[in-house]
Tab-separated table of C-alpha atoms in Angstrom:
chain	number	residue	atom	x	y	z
A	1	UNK	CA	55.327	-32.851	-1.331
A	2	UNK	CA	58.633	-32.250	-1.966
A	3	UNK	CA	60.594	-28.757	-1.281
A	4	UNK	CA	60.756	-28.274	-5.078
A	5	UNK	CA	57.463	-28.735	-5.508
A	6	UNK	CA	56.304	-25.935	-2.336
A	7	UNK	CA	58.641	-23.737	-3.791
A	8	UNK	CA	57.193	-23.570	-7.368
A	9	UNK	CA	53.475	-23.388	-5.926
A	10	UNK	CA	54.469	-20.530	-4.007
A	11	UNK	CA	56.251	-19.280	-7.197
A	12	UNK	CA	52.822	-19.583	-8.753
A	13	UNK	CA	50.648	-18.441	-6.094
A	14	UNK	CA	52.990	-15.378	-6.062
A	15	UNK	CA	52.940	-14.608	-9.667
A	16	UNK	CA	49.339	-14.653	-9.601
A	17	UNK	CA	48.096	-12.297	-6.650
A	18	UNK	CA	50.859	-9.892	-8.487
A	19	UNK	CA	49.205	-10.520	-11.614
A	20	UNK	CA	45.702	-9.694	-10.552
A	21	UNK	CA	46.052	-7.418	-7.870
A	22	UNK	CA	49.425	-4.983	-9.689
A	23	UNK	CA	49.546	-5.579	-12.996
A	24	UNK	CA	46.644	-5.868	-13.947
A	25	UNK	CA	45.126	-2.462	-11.772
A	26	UNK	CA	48.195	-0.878	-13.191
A	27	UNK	CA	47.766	-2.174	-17.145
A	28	UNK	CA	44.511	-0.845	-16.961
A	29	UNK	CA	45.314	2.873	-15.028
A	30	UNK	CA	47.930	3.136	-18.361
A	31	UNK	CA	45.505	2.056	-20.973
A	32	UNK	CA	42.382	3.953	-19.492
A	33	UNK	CA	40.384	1.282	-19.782
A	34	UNK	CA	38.156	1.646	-16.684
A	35	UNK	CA	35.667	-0.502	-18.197
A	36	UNK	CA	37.327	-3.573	-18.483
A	37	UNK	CA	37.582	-3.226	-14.294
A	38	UNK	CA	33.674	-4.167	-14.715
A	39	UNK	CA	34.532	-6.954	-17.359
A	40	UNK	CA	36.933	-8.440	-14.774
A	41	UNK	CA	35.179	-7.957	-12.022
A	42	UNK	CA	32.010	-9.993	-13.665
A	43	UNK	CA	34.316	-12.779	-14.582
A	44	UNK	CA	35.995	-13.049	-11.297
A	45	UNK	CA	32.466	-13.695	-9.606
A	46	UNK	CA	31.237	-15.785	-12.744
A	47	UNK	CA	34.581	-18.195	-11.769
A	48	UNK	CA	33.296	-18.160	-7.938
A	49	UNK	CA	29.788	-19.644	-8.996
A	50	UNK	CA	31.726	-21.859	-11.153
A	51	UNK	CA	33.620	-23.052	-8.363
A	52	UNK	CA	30.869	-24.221	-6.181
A	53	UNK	CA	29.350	-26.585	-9.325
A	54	UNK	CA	33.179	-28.017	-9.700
A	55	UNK	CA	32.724	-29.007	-5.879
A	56	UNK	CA	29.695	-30.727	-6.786
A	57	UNK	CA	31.225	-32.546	-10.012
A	58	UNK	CA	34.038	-33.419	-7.279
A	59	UNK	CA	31.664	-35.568	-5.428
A	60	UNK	CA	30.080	-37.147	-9.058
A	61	UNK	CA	26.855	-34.791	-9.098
A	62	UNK	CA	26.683	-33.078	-12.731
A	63	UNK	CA	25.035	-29.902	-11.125
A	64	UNK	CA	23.527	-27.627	-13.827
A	65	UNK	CA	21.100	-25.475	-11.267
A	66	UNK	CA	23.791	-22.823	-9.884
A	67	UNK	CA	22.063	-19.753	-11.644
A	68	UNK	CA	19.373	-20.645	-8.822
A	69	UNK	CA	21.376	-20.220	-5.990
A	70	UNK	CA	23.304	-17.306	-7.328
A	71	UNK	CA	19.852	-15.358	-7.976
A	72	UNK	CA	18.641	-16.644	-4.415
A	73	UNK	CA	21.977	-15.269	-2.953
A	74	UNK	CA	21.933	-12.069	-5.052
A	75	UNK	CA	17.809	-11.331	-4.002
A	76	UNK	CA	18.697	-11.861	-0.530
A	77	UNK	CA	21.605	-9.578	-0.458
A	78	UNK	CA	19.698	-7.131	-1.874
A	79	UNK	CA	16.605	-7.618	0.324
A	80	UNK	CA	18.108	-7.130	3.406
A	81	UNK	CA	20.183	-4.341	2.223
A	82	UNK	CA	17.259	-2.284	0.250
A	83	UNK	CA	14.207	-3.103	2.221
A	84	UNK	CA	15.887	-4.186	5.856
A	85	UNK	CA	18.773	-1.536	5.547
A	86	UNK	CA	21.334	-4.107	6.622
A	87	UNK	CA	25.349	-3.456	5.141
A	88	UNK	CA	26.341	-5.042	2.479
A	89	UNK	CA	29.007	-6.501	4.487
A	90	UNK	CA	26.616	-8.450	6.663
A	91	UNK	CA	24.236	-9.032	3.975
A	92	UNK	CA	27.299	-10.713	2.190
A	93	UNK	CA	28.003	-13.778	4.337
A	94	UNK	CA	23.959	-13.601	5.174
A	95	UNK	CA	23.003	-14.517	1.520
A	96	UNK	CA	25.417	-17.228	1.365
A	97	UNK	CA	24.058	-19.143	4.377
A	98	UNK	CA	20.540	-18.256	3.278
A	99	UNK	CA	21.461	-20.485	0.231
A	100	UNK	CA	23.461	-22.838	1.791
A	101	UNK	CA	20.454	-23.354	4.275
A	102	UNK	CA	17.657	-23.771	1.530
A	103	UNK	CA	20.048	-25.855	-0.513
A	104	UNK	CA	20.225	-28.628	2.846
A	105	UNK	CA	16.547	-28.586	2.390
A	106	UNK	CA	16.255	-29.326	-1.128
A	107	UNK	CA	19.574	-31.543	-1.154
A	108	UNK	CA	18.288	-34.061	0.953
A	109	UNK	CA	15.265	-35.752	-1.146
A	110	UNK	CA	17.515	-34.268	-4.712
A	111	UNK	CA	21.020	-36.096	-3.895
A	112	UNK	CA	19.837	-39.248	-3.343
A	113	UNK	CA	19.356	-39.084	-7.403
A	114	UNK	CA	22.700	-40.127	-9.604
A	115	UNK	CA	23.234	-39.356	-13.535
A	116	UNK	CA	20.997	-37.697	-15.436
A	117	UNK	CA	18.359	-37.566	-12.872
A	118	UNK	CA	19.924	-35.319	-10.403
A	119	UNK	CA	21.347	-32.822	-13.584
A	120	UNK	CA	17.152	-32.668	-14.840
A	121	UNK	CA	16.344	-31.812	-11.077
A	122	UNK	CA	18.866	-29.224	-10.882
A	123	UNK	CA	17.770	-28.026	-14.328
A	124	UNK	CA	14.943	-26.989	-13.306
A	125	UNK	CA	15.787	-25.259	-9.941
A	126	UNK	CA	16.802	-22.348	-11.950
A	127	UNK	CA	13.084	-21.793	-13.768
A	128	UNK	CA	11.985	-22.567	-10.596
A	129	UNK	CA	13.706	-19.570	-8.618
A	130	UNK	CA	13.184	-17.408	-11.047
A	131	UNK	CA	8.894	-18.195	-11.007
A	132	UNK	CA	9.455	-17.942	-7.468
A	133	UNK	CA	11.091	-14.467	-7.865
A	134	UNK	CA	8.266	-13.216	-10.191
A	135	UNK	CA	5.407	-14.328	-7.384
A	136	UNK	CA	6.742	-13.310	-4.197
A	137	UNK	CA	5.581	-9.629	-3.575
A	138	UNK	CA	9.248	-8.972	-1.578
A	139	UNK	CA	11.046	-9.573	-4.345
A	140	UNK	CA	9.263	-6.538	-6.691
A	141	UNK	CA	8.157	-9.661	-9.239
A	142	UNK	CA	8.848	-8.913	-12.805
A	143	UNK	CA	10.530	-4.968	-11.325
A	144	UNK	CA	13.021	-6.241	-9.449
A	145	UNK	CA	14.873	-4.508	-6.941
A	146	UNK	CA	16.281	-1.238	-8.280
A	147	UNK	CA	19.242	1.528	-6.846
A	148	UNK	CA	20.423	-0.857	-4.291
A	149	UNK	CA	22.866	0.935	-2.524
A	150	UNK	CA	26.516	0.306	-3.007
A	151	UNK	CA	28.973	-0.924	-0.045
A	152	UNK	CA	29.305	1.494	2.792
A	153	UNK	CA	32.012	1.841	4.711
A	154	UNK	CA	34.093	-0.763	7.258
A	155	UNK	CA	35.433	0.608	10.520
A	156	UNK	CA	36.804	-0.930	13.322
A	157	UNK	CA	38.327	1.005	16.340
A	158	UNK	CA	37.263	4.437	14.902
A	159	UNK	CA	39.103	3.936	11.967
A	160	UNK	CA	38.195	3.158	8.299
A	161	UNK	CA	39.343	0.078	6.824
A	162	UNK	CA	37.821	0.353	3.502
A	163	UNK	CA	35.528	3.581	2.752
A	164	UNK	CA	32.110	3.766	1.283
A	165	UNK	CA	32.338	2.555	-2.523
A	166	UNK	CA	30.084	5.596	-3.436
A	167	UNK	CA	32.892	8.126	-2.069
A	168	UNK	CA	35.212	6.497	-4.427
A	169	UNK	CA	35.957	8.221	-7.500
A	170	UNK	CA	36.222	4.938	-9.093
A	171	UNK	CA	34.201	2.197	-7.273
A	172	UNK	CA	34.770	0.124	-10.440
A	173	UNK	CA	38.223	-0.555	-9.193
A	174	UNK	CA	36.957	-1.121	-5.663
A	175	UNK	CA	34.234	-3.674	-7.266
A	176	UNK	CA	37.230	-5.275	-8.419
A	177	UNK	CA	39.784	-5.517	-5.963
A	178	UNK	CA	36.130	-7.160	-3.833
A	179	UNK	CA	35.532	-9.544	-6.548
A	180	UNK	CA	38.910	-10.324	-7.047
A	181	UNK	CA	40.136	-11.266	-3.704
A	182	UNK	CA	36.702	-12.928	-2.929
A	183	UNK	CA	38.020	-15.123	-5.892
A	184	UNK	CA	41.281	-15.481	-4.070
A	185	UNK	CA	39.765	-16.482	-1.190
A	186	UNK	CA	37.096	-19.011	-3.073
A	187	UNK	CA	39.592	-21.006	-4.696
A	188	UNK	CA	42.424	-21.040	-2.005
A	189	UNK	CA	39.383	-22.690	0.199
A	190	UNK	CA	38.649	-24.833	-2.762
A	191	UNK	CA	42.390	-25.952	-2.972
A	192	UNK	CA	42.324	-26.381	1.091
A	193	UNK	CA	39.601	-28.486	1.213
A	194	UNK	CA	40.254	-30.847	-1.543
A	195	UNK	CA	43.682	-31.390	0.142
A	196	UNK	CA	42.102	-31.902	3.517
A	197	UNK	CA	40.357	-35.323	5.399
A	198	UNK	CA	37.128	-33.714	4.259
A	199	UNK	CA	37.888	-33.664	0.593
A	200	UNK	CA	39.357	-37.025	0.863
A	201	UNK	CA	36.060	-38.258	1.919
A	202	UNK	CA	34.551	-36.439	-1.148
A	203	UNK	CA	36.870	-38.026	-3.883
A	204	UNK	CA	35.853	-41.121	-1.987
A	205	UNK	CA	32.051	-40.634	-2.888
A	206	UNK	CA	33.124	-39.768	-7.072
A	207	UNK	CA	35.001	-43.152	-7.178
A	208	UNK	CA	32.231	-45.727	-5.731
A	209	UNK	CA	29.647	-44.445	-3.243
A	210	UNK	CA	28.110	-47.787	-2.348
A	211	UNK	CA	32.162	-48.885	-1.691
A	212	UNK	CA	32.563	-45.521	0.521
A	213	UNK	CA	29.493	-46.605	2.563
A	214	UNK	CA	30.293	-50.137	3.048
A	215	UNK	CA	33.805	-48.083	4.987
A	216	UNK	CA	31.284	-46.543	7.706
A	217	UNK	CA	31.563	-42.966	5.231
A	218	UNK	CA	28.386	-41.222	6.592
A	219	UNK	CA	27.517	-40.835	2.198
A	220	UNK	CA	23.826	-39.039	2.881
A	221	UNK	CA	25.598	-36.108	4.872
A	222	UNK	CA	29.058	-35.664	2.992
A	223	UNK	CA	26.520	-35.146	-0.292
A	224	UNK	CA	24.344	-32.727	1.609
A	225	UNK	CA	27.835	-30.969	2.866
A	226	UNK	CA	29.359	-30.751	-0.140
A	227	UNK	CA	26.105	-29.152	-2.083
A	228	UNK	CA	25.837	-26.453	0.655
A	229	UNK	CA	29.120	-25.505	0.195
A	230	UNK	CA	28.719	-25.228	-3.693
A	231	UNK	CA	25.166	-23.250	-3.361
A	232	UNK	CA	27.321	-21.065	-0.380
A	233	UNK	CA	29.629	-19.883	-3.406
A	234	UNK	CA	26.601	-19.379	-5.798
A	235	UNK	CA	25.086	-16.851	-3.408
A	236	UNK	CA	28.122	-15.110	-2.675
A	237	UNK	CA	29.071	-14.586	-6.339
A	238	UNK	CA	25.065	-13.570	-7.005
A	239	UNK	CA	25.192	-11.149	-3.716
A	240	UNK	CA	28.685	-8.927	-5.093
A	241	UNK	CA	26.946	-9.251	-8.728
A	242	UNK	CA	23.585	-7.578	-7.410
A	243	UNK	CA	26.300	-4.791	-5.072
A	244	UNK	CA	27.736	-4.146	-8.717
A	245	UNK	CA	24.848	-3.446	-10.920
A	246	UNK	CA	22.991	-2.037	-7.969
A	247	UNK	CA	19.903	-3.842	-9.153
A	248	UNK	CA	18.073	-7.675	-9.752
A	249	UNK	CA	15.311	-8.441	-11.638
A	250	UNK	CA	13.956	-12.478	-12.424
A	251	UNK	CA	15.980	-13.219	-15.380
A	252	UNK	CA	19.717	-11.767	-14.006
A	253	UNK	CA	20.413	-15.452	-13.629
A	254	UNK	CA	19.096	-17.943	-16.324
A	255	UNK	CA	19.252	-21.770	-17.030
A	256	UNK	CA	22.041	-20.565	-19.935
A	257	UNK	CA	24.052	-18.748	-16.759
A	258	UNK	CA	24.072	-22.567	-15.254
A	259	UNK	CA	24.491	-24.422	-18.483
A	260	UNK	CA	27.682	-21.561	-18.659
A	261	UNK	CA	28.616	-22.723	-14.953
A	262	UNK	CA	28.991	-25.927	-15.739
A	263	UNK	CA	30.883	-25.501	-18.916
A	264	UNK	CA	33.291	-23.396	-17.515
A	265	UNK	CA	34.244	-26.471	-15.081
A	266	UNK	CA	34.491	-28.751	-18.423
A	267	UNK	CA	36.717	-26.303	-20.205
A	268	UNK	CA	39.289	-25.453	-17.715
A	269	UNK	CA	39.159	-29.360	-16.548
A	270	UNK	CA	37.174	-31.235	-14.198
A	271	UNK	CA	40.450	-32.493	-12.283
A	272	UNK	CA	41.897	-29.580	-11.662
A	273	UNK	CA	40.594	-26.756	-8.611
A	274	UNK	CA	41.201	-24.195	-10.636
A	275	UNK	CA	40.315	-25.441	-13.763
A	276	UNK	CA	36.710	-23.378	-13.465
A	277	UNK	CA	38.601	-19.993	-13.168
A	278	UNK	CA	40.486	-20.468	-15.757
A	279	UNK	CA	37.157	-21.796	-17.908
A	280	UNK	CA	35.283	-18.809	-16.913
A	281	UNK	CA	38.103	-16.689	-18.747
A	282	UNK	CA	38.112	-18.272	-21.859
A	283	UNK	CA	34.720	-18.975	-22.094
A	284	UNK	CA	33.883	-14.862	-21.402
A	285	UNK	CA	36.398	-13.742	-23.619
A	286	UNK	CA	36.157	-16.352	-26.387
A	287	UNK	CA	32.727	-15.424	-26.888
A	288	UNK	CA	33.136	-11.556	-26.719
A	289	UNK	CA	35.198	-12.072	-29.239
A	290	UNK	CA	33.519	-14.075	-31.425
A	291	UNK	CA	30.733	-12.165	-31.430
A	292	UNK	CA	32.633	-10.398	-34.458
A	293	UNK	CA	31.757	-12.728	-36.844
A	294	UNK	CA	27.916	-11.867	-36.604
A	295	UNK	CA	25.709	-14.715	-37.358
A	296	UNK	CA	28.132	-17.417	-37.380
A	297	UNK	CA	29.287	-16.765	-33.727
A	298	UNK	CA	27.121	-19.910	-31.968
A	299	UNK	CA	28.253	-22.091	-35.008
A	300	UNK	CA	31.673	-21.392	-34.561
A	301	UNK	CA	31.542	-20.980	-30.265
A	302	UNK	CA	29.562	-24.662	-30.422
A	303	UNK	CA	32.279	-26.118	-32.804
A	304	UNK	CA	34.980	-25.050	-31.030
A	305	UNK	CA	33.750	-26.237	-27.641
A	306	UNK	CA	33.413	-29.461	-29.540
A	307	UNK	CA	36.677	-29.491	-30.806
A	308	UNK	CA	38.179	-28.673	-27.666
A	309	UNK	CA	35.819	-31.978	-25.818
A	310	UNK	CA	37.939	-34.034	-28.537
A	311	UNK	CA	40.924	-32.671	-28.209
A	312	UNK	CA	40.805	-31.894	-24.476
A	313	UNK	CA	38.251	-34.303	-22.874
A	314	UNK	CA	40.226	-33.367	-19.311
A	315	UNK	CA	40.231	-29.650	-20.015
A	316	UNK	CA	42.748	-26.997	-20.991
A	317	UNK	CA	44.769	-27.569	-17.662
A	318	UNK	CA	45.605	-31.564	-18.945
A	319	UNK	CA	48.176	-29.712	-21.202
A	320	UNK	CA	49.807	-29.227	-17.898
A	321	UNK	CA	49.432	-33.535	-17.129
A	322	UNK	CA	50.942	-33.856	-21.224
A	323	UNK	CA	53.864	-31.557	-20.569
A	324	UNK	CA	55.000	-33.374	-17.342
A	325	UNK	CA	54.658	-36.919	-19.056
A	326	UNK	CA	56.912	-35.566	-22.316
A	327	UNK	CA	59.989	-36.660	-22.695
């Protein structure tokens, strides 16, 4: 990479923390729109879950089950904060290896499928964690878990790092300062990992498998890896989305939640890392704002998506690829 090239990513990287954690705080204290902190703050985690599927679609699995592991991830969070007391800060990076754990288990027989076969299977892990949350007595059934409480305090040495959310007198902005730098933090891995040995291996596995095998590339575990690391993200985003409505019932997290996961990735582009986050904010906004035109809102969100797969087969980030190659 060349010196001009570090210096404009930094550029970029700069412009965007400044973006999401200044301007945007501060175009929001002039406006008084406290509500939209909720609106970003729901986006922000949607674009984490739709992270961990673009990992997947990085290794040539069309994953469309990440609604399961983000209602695993937000159930356990809340279990362990509501019935075991735990904080919300340990129950965070808990409910994330309680998915990433359960997805090695299912991964193993699952990943062995290609195509179509593997998307059907992971169709159906979302109807099946959400049956699984209406039998098991822990999980309330069809109640859910209600008035989970919010994020308590973090101290270290005495002192308080961040204070209890319900102390706040607007934990809205604190949900999304959490959400928004565990975004941050999601996608900067994301970036770090595709870059690395590791994520070489991966782009090994989209290109030719059987090829990557023949090498001595160990294919069984790198798929298992790889999946863990995209249901890790899906329990994370499900844990801060449970902390935020302070409640989870069977159907928070539907098969149209994964179908959305997985169009988000297609929308912002499948070659790009942070194609998904910019997906997920289209996708939320474009269809809050068709919803104006009443019944003709899925005709025209389904066209357009269309459209755009015509137009855009590599996403909206190719226009980047197109401006580069002009003239």
């Amino acid at each position: 990479m060349s010196r001009t090239q570090g210096a404009g990513r930094a550029a970029a990287v700069a412009v965007f923390l400044a973006a999401v954690f200044v301007a945007i705080p501060w175009a929001i204290a002039s406006t008084g729109r406290t509500d939209l902190y909720y609106t970003l703050s729901s986006v922000a985690l949607l674009a984490i879950a739709s992270g961990g599927v673009w990992l997947t679609f990085y290794i040539g699995r069309i994953n469309i089950g990440q609604g399961a592991w983000a209602l695993a991830g937000g159930y356990a969070s809340a279990v362990l904060v509501a019935t075991y007391g735990w904080s919300f800060w340990l129950s965070l990076p808990a409910a994330g290896l309680i998915c990433a754990f359960a997805s090695v288990l299912v991964g193993l027989p699952i990943l062995r499928l290609r195509g179509v076969y593997f998307s059907m299977v992971t169709l159906v892990l979302t109807e099946v964690a959400r049956l699984t949350a209406l039998a098991l007595p822990i999980t309330n059934g069809a109640r859910g878990i209600t008035s989970i409480p919010t994020p308590g305090p973090i101290r270290l040495f005495g002192l308080t790092i961040v204070p209890a959310f319900d102390s706040l007198a607007e934990p809205n902005r604190a949900f999304y300062f959490l959400s928004a730098a565990m975004m941050t933090l999601c996608f900067a891995g994301l970036w770090r990992l595709v870059h690395s040995r590791l994520g070489q291996l991966f782009a090994a596995l989209r290109q030719n498998e059987d090829l990557a095998s023949s090498m001595g590339v160990n294919v069984p575990l790198l798929r298992v890896v790889a999946y863990a690391i995209s249901s890790f993200l899906g329990g994370v985003g499900g844990a801060i989305f449970v902390a935020i409505a302070q409640s989870i019932y069977p159907s928070s997290f539907t098969i149209n939640d994964s179908v959305n996961f997985m169009l988000n990735c297609f929308l912002g582009g499948l070659g790009f890392v942070f194609g998904p986050m910019l997906g997920t904010l289209v996708l939320y906004f474009g269809w809050d704002l068709l919803f104006q035109t009443g019944p003709y809102q899925l005709l025209i969100y389904s066209g357009s998506m269309i459209l755009l797969m015509l137009v855009l087969p590599n996403g909206i980030l190719s226009l980047l690829n197109l401006r580069r190659r002009a003239p």
